[in-house]
Coordinates of C-alpha atoms in Angstrom, one line a residue:
M1 CA 81.9 48.4 90.6
I2 CA 82.0 47.3 94.3
D3 CA 81.7 43.7 95.2
R4 CA 81.0 41.8 98.4
E5 CA 84.7 41.2 99.2
Q6 CA 85.5 44.9 98.9
V7 CA 82.7 45.8 101.3
L8 CA 83.9 43.1 103.8
H9 CA 87.5 44.3 103.5
T10 CA 86.4 47.9 104.1
A11 CA 84.2 46.8 107.0
A12 CA 87.2 45.0 108.5
L13 CA 89.4 48.1 108.2
A14 CA 86.7 50.1 110.0
R15 CA 86.2 47.3 112.5
L16 CA 82.5 47.0 111.6
E17 CA 80.4 43.9 112.1
L18 CA 77.8 43.7 109.3
T19 CA 74.9 41.4 108.9
E20 CA 74.3 39.8 105.5
G21 CA 71.5 42.3 104.8
E22 CA 73.8 45.2 105.6
I23 CA 76.5 43.8 103.4
A24 CA 74.1 43.6 100.5
D25 CA 72.7 47.1 101.1
L26 CA 76.2 48.6 101.4
T27 CA 77.3 46.8 98.2
A28 CA 74.5 48.4 96.3
Q29 CA 74.8 51.8 97.9
L30 CA 78.6 52.1 97.5
G31 CA 78.2 50.9 93.9
A32 CA 75.7 53.7 93.2
I33 CA 78.0 56.3 94.8
I34 CA 80.9 55.2 92.7
G35 CA 78.6 55.2 89.6
H36 CA 77.8 58.9 90.3
I37 CA 81.5 59.7 90.8
R38 CA 82.3 58.1 87.5
A39 CA 79.6 60.2 85.8
L40 CA 81.2 63.3 87.3
D41 CA 84.6 62.2 86.0
E42 CA 83.1 62.1 82.5
A43 CA 81.7 65.6 82.7
G44 CA 83.4 68.0 80.3
V45 CA 85.0 70.7 82.5
S46 CA 88.1 71.5 80.5
G47 CA 88.6 75.2 80.3
V48 CA 86.3 75.9 83.3
E49 CA 88.0 78.1 85.9
P50 CA 87.8 76.8 89.5
T51 CA 85.6 79.0 91.7
C52 CA 84.9 79.2 95.4
F53 CA 81.7 81.2 95.1
L54 CA 78.7 80.5 92.8
A55 CA 78.3 84.1 91.9
P56 CA 81.7 85.6 91.1
L57 CA 80.4 89.1 90.8
H58 CA 79.2 89.0 94.4
D59 CA 81.8 89.0 97.2
P60 CA 80.0 87.8 100.3
L61 CA 82.7 89.3 102.5
R62 CA 82.9 93.0 103.2
D63 CA 85.8 95.2 104.2
D64 CA 86.3 95.4 108.0
I65 CA 85.7 99.1 108.6
E66 CA 85.7 100.5 112.1
T67 CA 82.6 102.5 112.9
P68 CA 81.5 104.1 116.1
S69 CA 79.0 102.1 118.1
L70 CA 75.9 103.4 119.8
D71 CA 76.5 105.3 123.0
P72 CA 74.9 103.6 126.1
E73 CA 72.1 106.2 126.5
T74 CA 70.9 105.7 122.9
S75 CA 71.0 101.9 123.1
L76 CA 69.2 101.8 126.4
A77 CA 66.6 104.5 125.5
N78 CA 63.9 102.1 124.4
G79 CA 64.5 99.5 127.1
P80 CA 61.4 98.8 129.2
S81 CA 63.4 98.7 132.4
V82 CA 67.0 100.0 132.8
K83 CA 69.0 99.8 136.0
K84 CA 72.6 100.9 136.6
G85 CA 73.2 101.3 132.8
H86 CA 71.9 97.8 131.9
F87 CA 68.7 96.3 130.6
A88 CA 66.8 94.9 133.7
V89 CA 65.0 91.6 133.1
P90 CA 62.9 89.6 135.5
K91 CA 64.6 86.8 137.5
V92 CA 63.9 83.4 136.0
I93 CA 66.4 81.1 137.7
G94 CA 65.2 80.1 141.1
A95 CA 61.9 81.9 140.6
P96 CA 58.7 79.9 141.1
G97 CA 57.8 78.0 138.0
G98 CA 61.4 78.6 136.6
P99 CA 64.1 76.1 135.9

């Protein structure tokens, strides 16, 4: 596992100044992390194919297919206020009570 000297050496490489309490905490925390990594090393994964997605039958990416977009009249049809081919919104910058 990790001992105090290894934590101090790592702290020196990272140019960290640690208190005695932090050294003790890091020694325990890093030891626990390495323990978990060792447990993963012992897991039997021989014969398991590497994957990049959890559900291999589902491809989260779709083909990039060009489709026509909405024409301006259709997209602006439900706008509450339209001026010069754009949605019109109330002024908020510089307005009383605004930012």
